[in-house]
XYZ file of C-alpha atoms in Angstrom:
547
model
C 21.809 242.559 -21.163
C 18.418 242.398 -19.530
C 17.790 240.969 -16.061
C 14.454 239.220 -15.586
C 12.505 237.580 -12.751
C 8.945 236.495 -12.017
C 6.204 238.080 -9.964
C 2.394 238.268 -10.095
C -0.420 240.707 -10.714
C -3.781 240.074 -9.082
C -7.127 239.947 -10.858
C -9.555 239.012 -8.124
C -8.071 235.961 -6.399
C -6.258 234.933 -9.584
C -2.500 235.529 -9.586
C -1.397 236.289 -13.156
C 2.314 235.793 -13.957
C 4.294 238.933 -14.685
C 7.897 239.181 -15.890
C 9.929 242.048 -14.432
C 12.538 243.029 -17.017
C 15.295 245.549 -16.219
C 17.591 247.241 -18.681
C 20.365 249.694 -17.801
C 21.511 251.536 -20.906
C 23.420 254.617 -21.878
C 21.767 257.954 -22.164
C 20.299 260.564 -19.884
C 19.873 259.708 -16.194
C 16.266 258.418 -15.973
C 14.166 255.772 -14.230
C 10.999 254.709 -16.023
C 8.444 251.922 -15.406
C 6.286 250.749 -18.301
C 3.579 248.100 -18.651
C 0.344 249.722 -17.400
C 1.526 250.534 -13.851
C -0.849 252.247 -11.434
C 0.192 255.095 -9.133
C 1.589 252.770 -6.447
C 3.722 250.913 -9.009
C 4.968 254.134 -10.587
C 6.061 255.410 -7.176
C 8.179 252.262 -6.750
C 11.143 254.043 -8.354
C 11.509 256.325 -5.325
C 11.045 253.508 -2.782
C 13.490 251.269 -4.644
C 16.081 254.044 -4.957
C 15.806 254.840 -1.236
C 15.940 251.173 -0.144
C 19.009 250.421 -2.269
C 20.709 253.563 -1.026
C 20.071 252.446 2.569
C 22.096 249.250 2.014
C 24.900 251.046 0.190
C 23.923 250.377 -3.418
C 23.604 253.376 -5.718
C 22.002 253.350 -9.129
C 24.343 254.206 -12.017
C 23.782 257.588 -13.722
C 22.255 255.917 -16.753
C 18.852 255.232 -18.200
C 16.989 252.532 -16.228
C 13.938 250.973 -17.879
C 11.617 248.605 -16.016
C 9.213 246.640 -18.196
C 6.338 244.733 -16.567
C 5.207 242.149 -19.108
C 2.657 241.439 -20.461
C 2.259 245.111 -21.202
C -1.547 245.011 -21.592
C -2.207 243.573 -18.108
C -2.929 246.266 -15.473
C -0.403 246.276 -12.610
C -1.578 247.451 -9.193
C -0.020 247.501 -5.741
C 3.283 248.062 -3.983
C 4.280 244.369 -4.083
C 6.254 245.086 -7.281
C 8.902 246.980 -5.243
C 10.994 243.962 -4.234
C 11.050 242.246 -7.655
C 12.068 245.525 -9.288
C 14.840 246.042 -6.725
C 16.139 242.466 -7.054
C 16.121 242.629 -10.846
C 18.021 245.929 -10.697
C 20.592 244.423 -8.350
C 20.959 241.389 -10.606
C 21.504 243.607 -13.632
C 24.088 245.645 -11.717
C 25.847 242.480 -10.505
C 24.893 242.881 -6.835
C 22.649 239.787 -6.781
C 23.110 236.380 -8.457
C 20.871 236.069 -11.533
C 20.837 232.273 -11.467
C 19.695 232.112 -7.829
C 16.760 234.491 -8.123
C 15.604 232.983 -11.431
C 14.050 230.063 -9.537
C 11.777 232.296 -7.433
C 8.698 234.420 -7.817
C 9.143 237.622 -5.809
C 6.689 239.909 -4.002
C 7.183 242.603 -1.372
C 6.855 246.275 -0.546
C 10.015 248.170 0.383
C 10.624 250.720 3.088
C 13.177 253.462 2.605
C 15.411 251.739 5.166
C 15.572 248.539 3.112
C 12.942 246.688 5.140
C 10.402 244.471 3.395
C 6.849 245.255 4.452
C 3.744 243.045 4.610
C 1.506 242.848 1.517
C -1.847 241.353 0.531
C -2.401 238.365 -1.745
C 0.564 236.160 -0.777
C -1.529 232.963 -0.497
C -2.843 232.967 -4.102
C 0.614 234.029 -5.281
C 2.224 231.131 -3.405
C -0.239 228.662 -4.930
C 0.473 230.062 -8.396
C 4.245 229.881 -7.823
C 3.968 226.287 -6.667
C 2.010 225.342 -9.780
C 4.834 226.790 -11.917
C 7.583 224.931 -9.995
C 8.954 228.198 -8.641
C 9.947 229.110 -5.114
C 8.607 232.234 -3.429
C 10.348 235.242 -1.903
C 7.929 237.249 0.230
C 7.993 239.486 3.335
C 8.711 237.846 6.688
C 5.260 238.940 7.910
C 3.659 236.854 5.127
C 5.867 233.773 5.424
C 3.437 231.735 7.522
C 0.636 232.480 5.086
C 2.722 231.233 2.158
C 3.294 227.831 3.805
C -0.323 226.863 3.140
C 0.442 226.521 -0.574
C 2.128 223.166 0.073
C 5.052 221.589 1.864
C 7.027 221.309 -1.361
C 7.143 225.065 -1.949
C 10.538 226.645 -1.258
C 9.941 229.872 0.654
C 12.330 232.665 1.603
C 10.785 235.263 3.912
C 13.371 237.973 4.704
C 12.627 241.012 6.844
C 14.960 243.201 4.770
C 16.888 243.247 1.512
C 20.198 242.847 3.319
C 19.016 239.545 4.854
C 18.111 238.249 1.399
C 21.464 239.264 -0.115
C 23.361 237.696 2.776
C 21.395 234.484 2.264
C 22.432 234.301 -1.389
C 26.045 235.079 -0.395
C 26.007 232.254 2.149
C 26.666 234.451 5.187
C 23.139 234.104 6.580
C 20.603 231.282 6.358
C 16.910 231.954 5.831
C 14.913 228.901 6.889
C 11.438 228.014 5.661
C 8.743 229.733 7.785
C 6.684 227.518 10.067
C 3.357 228.193 11.713
C 3.136 227.870 15.478
C 0.442 225.175 15.761
C 1.424 221.496 15.345
C -1.937 220.444 13.896
C -2.174 219.610 10.214
C -4.879 219.286 7.617
C -4.273 216.469 5.174
C -5.281 216.893 1.527
C -8.683 215.445 0.709
C -9.223 212.334 -1.393
C -10.603 214.437 -4.247
C -7.159 215.849 -4.975
C -4.455 214.032 -6.870
C -1.128 213.267 -5.264
C 0.669 215.897 -7.308
C -1.865 218.654 -6.660
C 0.080 221.708 -5.580
C -2.831 223.652 -4.093
C -3.785 221.262 -1.265
C -3.714 222.436 2.332
C -0.855 220.719 4.103
C 0.390 223.390 6.472
C -0.155 223.710 10.219
C -3.434 225.014 11.558
C -3.686 227.789 14.123
C -6.472 229.888 15.544
C -7.098 233.248 13.974
C -8.215 236.146 16.124
C -9.610 236.158 19.630
C -11.790 233.405 21.025
C -15.445 234.295 20.524
C -18.209 233.347 22.958
C -20.312 230.428 21.815
C -23.825 231.516 20.842
C -26.256 228.734 21.680
C -29.670 228.355 20.086
C -31.183 227.544 23.469
C -30.618 231.184 24.491
C -33.478 232.231 22.190
C -36.784 232.166 24.039
C -39.830 230.984 22.132
C -39.902 231.338 18.317
C -40.047 227.595 17.690
C -41.291 228.117 14.131
C -38.363 230.400 13.354
C -35.924 227.907 14.902
C -37.317 225.197 12.655
C -36.872 227.479 9.633
C -33.295 228.221 10.686
C -32.549 224.500 10.929
C -33.976 223.873 7.461
C -32.019 226.798 6.026
C -28.797 225.477 7.564
C -29.388 221.936 6.293
C -29.822 222.952 2.665
C -28.023 226.287 2.419
C -31.293 228.063 1.678
C -31.827 231.816 1.763
C -34.084 232.972 4.604
C -36.030 236.147 5.364
C -37.336 236.749 8.892
C -40.111 239.301 9.426
C -41.095 240.375 12.904
C -41.456 243.311 15.321
C -38.492 244.767 17.214
C -37.164 242.474 19.928
C -38.645 239.303 18.432
C -35.209 237.660 18.213
C -34.369 237.978 14.507
C -30.748 239.055 15.030
C -30.251 236.490 17.815
C -31.378 233.706 15.534
C -29.210 234.849 12.634
C -26.083 235.143 14.805
C -26.515 231.510 15.892
C -26.673 230.119 12.381
C -22.883 229.716 11.863
C -22.709 227.297 14.803
C -25.340 225.119 13.125
C -23.249 224.748 9.981
C -20.613 222.013 9.577
C -16.905 222.947 9.656
C -15.221 224.141 6.509
C -13.681 221.457 4.338
C -9.981 221.873 3.392
C -10.954 223.129 -0.066
C -13.391 225.638 1.438
C -10.758 226.819 3.920
C -8.429 227.504 1.026
C -11.106 229.388 -0.948
C -12.060 231.574 2.023
C -8.428 232.221 2.945
C -7.515 233.296 -0.587
C -10.248 235.927 -0.564
C -9.200 237.117 2.886
C -5.574 237.218 1.757
C -6.388 239.498 -1.175
C -8.533 241.656 1.139
C -5.783 241.804 3.785
C -7.898 240.106 6.463
C -5.772 237.051 7.274
C -4.479 237.420 10.834
C -0.929 236.290 11.653
C -0.836 234.111 8.558
C -3.444 231.730 10.016
C -5.768 230.079 7.546
C -9.496 230.684 7.985
C -11.118 227.920 10.030
C -14.602 229.317 10.624
C -17.364 229.964 8.144
C -17.584 233.701 7.469
C -20.451 235.638 9.006
C -20.701 239.099 7.472
C -23.248 241.618 8.738
C -22.747 244.935 6.896
C -24.532 248.082 8.059
C -27.477 249.207 5.949
C -25.501 252.294 4.868
C -23.155 250.074 2.804
C -22.530 251.182 -0.773
C -22.767 248.954 -3.828
C -18.964 248.700 -4.043
C -18.837 247.672 -0.386
C -21.519 245.034 -0.923
C -20.457 243.321 -4.149
C -16.931 244.661 -4.578
C -15.335 247.298 -6.736
C -13.674 250.631 -6.120
C -10.498 251.897 -7.714
C -8.696 248.586 -7.077
C -11.705 246.248 -7.486
C -11.467 244.824 -3.975
C -13.802 242.027 -2.801
C -17.072 243.131 -1.215
C -19.198 241.696 1.561
C -20.756 239.152 -0.809
C -17.342 237.656 -1.582
C -16.089 237.924 1.992
C -19.120 235.785 2.938
C -18.119 233.039 0.469
C -18.922 229.596 1.950
C -20.586 231.391 4.851
C -23.461 233.667 5.791
C -24.330 237.183 4.638
C -26.734 238.699 7.181
C -28.645 241.813 6.146
C -30.441 243.253 9.147
C -33.139 245.871 8.506
C -33.268 244.773 4.870
C -35.549 247.568 3.534
C -33.183 250.194 4.964
C -30.520 249.191 2.451
C -30.488 251.085 -0.801
C -32.701 249.248 -3.327
C -29.838 249.336 -5.843
C -27.478 247.754 -3.301
C -29.709 244.805 -2.384
C -30.669 244.278 -6.030
C -26.969 243.982 -6.861
C -27.052 240.666 -4.966
C -29.424 239.089 -7.478
C -26.664 237.886 -9.806
C -24.392 236.458 -7.042
C -27.363 234.600 -5.557
C -27.859 232.858 -8.902
C -24.310 232.334 -10.179
C -22.229 232.150 -6.992
C -19.716 234.761 -8.122
C -19.305 238.496 -8.705
C -17.978 239.904 -11.963
C -16.578 243.439 -11.687
C -16.259 245.022 -15.109
C -13.749 247.745 -15.895
C -12.803 249.371 -19.174
C -9.523 247.442 -19.367
C -10.224 244.330 -17.258
C -12.822 242.032 -15.735
C -12.311 240.801 -12.171
C -14.165 237.779 -10.800
C -14.607 237.003 -7.122
C -16.367 233.865 -5.834
C -19.503 234.682 -3.814
C -21.439 231.515 -2.994
C -23.001 232.658 0.269
C -26.177 231.983 2.214
C -28.367 235.069 2.513
C -30.135 235.602 5.832
C -32.195 238.791 6.033
C -34.335 240.351 8.737
C -36.853 243.160 8.673
C -39.722 244.725 10.570
C -43.205 244.373 9.068
C -43.348 248.158 8.624
C -41.275 251.229 9.424
C -42.566 251.588 12.977
C -42.177 247.855 13.458
C -45.631 246.971 14.743
C -47.675 246.583 11.590
C -48.647 242.998 12.455
C -47.675 242.872 16.134
C -49.844 242.015 19.090
C -50.579 244.656 21.694
C -49.313 247.616 19.628
C -50.709 248.806 16.331
C -49.203 250.794 13.528
C -50.448 254.379 13.452
C -50.440 254.500 9.644
C -52.195 251.204 9.083
C -51.732 248.963 6.017
C -50.090 251.722 3.951
C -47.077 251.724 6.276
C -46.432 248.035 5.704
C -47.061 248.189 1.964
C -44.723 251.127 1.339
C -42.020 249.660 3.570
C -42.030 246.221 2.000
C -42.188 247.719 -1.492
C -38.545 248.743 -1.078
C -37.632 245.089 -1.679
C -37.965 244.122 -5.321
C -39.922 241.102 -6.486
C -36.927 239.542 -8.304
C -34.908 239.554 -5.068
C -37.780 238.014 -3.096
C -38.080 235.364 -5.789
C -34.529 234.275 -4.917
C -35.331 233.863 -1.221
C -36.362 230.276 -0.524
C -37.983 230.780 2.858
C -39.837 233.569 4.648
C -40.944 233.179 8.237
C -43.039 235.590 10.308
C -42.026 236.015 13.950
C -44.568 236.945 16.613
C -43.602 239.124 19.585
C -41.998 237.236 22.448
C -44.449 236.962 25.341
C -43.801 237.159 29.072
C -44.629 233.475 29.328
C -41.822 232.722 26.852
C -39.333 234.801 28.811
C -40.293 233.272 32.158
C -40.372 229.681 30.933
C -38.128 227.440 33.021
C -37.441 224.966 30.242
C -34.837 225.715 27.586
C -35.152 224.960 23.932
C -32.909 222.642 21.958
C -29.209 223.244 22.162
C -27.159 224.144 19.139
C -25.232 220.863 19.156
C -28.457 218.831 18.915
C -29.742 220.823 15.952
C -26.296 220.892 14.336
C -26.209 217.088 14.490
C -29.395 216.854 12.419
C -28.068 219.480 10.011
C -24.857 217.487 9.539
C -26.835 214.294 8.867
C -28.993 216.034 6.269
C -25.958 217.503 4.529
C -24.254 214.128 4.543
C -27.294 212.598 2.850
C -27.128 215.281 0.162
C -23.395 214.703 -0.267
C -23.839 210.980 -0.733
C -26.335 211.609 -3.549
C -23.796 213.678 -5.431
C -23.019 212.245 -8.845
C -20.928 213.169 -11.831
C -23.799 215.254 -13.175
C -23.933 217.519 -10.113
C -20.204 218.056 -9.731
C -19.340 220.138 -6.676
C -22.935 221.060 -5.863
C -23.321 219.303 -2.523
C -25.990 221.629 -1.101
C -29.595 221.155 -2.164
C -29.987 224.905 -2.688
C -27.220 224.818 -5.325
C -28.504 221.867 -7.341
C -28.589 222.713 -11.068
C -32.091 222.765 -12.503
C -31.218 219.960 -14.904
C -30.721 217.410 -12.114
C -33.542 218.415 -9.772
C -35.801 215.771 -11.294
C -33.249 213.079 -10.434
C -33.165 213.941 -6.746
C -36.258 215.936 -5.763
C -39.248 214.570 -7.662
C -42.106 214.235 -5.138
C -44.520 211.347 -4.881
C -47.776 211.630 -6.904
C -49.631 213.341 -4.037
C -46.785 215.834 -3.663
C -46.731 216.583 -7.396
C -50.473 217.208 -7.347
C -50.148 219.558 -4.365
C -47.278 221.477 -5.938
C -49.146 221.849 -9.228
C -52.163 223.274 -7.417
C -50.010 225.655 -5.382
C -48.195 226.849 -8.506
C -51.497 227.710 -10.166
C -53.022 229.308 -7.068
C -50.009 231.304 -5.889
C -48.551 232.073 -9.306
C -45.088 230.617 -8.707
C -42.427 231.546 -11.218
C -40.257 228.805 -12.729
C -37.522 229.775 -10.283
C -39.916 229.578 -7.343
C -41.150 226.181 -8.533
C -37.633 224.753 -8.616
C -36.734 226.313 -5.290
C -39.758 224.671 -3.671
C -38.507 221.327 -4.992
C -35.004 221.945 -3.595
C -36.467 222.971 -0.250
C -38.653 219.870 -0.233
C -35.563 217.731 -0.798
C -33.898 219.325 2.243
C -36.982 218.683 4.386
C -36.928 215.049 3.286
C -33.240 214.798 4.240
C -33.981 216.172 7.700
C -36.816 213.656 7.966
C -34.483 210.807 6.980
C -36.670 210.006 3.972
C -35.270 208.601 0.733
C -38.005 210.252 -1.325
C -39.843 213.558 -1.243
C -43.328 213.139 0.236
C -46.441 215.274 0.193
C -45.755 216.546 3.728
C -42.343 217.825 2.654
C -43.830 219.668 -0.312
C -46.557 221.123 1.911
C -44.055 222.521 4.408
C -41.908 223.944 1.626
C -44.948 225.645 0.108
C -45.854 227.141 3.481
C -42.459 228.859 3.637
C -42.873 230.035 0.079
C -46.439 231.151 0.816
C -45.096 233.496 3.461
C -42.730 234.855 0.840
C -45.559 235.540 -1.586
C -47.539 237.254 1.153
C -44.626 239.472 2.149
C -44.396 240.720 -1.435
C -48.075 241.632 -1.590
C -49.879 244.543 0.080
C -51.660 243.445 3.256
C -55.032 244.288 1.760
C -54.746 241.524 -0.866
C -53.441 238.766 1.409
C -55.901 235.984 1.886
C -55.375 234.692 5.459
C -56.745 231.213 4.757
C -54.694 230.573 1.621
C -51.652 229.303 3.497
C -53.722 226.834 5.480
C -54.962 225.285 2.258
C -51.470 223.948 1.578
C -50.598 222.778 5.098
C -51.014 219.241 6.321
C -51.347 218.045 9.868
């Protein structure tokens, strides 16, 4: 006889079904695990033997074979411990086969029989629910599993002995509940029988963070306008300015300008955080991610990878903001690795025996000094090396990456008059209100042809003409700018998307010449930042501005 139960292997945020098959046969005393196990899975035999011994169950002196099917799917992680132990107990008659057959099982075992916390329970719970299975997981992950749906049967024991007593009827394991009474109802886009909707209770994750208000930033009205436009359309933004100009302050205030996560976005973000082990106390992610990696980050840290193909900063910023401060200080290979995610919205990690995909639809906000010393274009202080300093510093950023940045804004040094001004600028809630209105206008234009692309920055090229065609004066201006500035096809389309966002902020049904002109001015700054200072024509930008 062969005992069998269900578990999962993880490829990115996808939970692939795996059958754990156990056979105890005659022959030499041996314990083998087959089916492409990694080191952690292979070591399960010692953890399982110790855990079973701790609760008074000894393995027979026979040959024990554990098969993890399908055999060609790589198996990684210690979460295979509990399904292997339960299948062994079922084969030995210590656990009821019929009872465990209705569950998918995940959990790491301690040598004392305890069941330890693991990563990836949320996508596993969603997958189990879609297969009409219950879920057995560690007690520390029980709250996380509840987000897969109210109809999912969940057992979350702290030890093997609790689970066995539950099946014997001497102890009752109740369904885990989160501590907060609030609920998120499924959205109207989901069908009534959708088993991946968020229906569990909502609770805060982590400590309360201080609210960063846009009015704290002195001066820099042009940069604040650019930040508002970027927030309204999800556009990528590069800020160039001397040290202390407020670039980091502005970037850190962007998340508060963005609308709250929708239930579907919460689920997407939480699944990535679950696989990465970042969900705190089983609470689903409520805030848009804001990731700000140090410029020493490696390529694997940025886009994902490593021995276990974990998600990188690009994926951890999904539906949020990826802020790269001191952009030229990053390795050129690292920042160029973001080119594909910026276009496709996902990261594909290729291995010899598998391909792992992580979603990575983030908004890139970058900041940099005009040159290495920081004062290449500043007032009051001059760069000792002159134009060569700026040219060599900015040359570390490739043209293809700059082509994917919709907006570039130059920040001037903050003056004493700005710092001493008694009046405050606009508050975050006022700007966020306009951002929400602009995004709502974009959402209402969404049709069957655009699918889930609600943001103007993510509009497919094939539908741009339906939504962002300017008036005749705007078309003429854009054509002249394309010839004069040498826009690529990508840059041309991004100017149209940016113009559509400016029209939404203006409350205009159509794209006008003034919207195109402002979009070109942001793109003009981008073209200038890619060129050596000696070839920049100062009056070129003014040719495309309108009063």
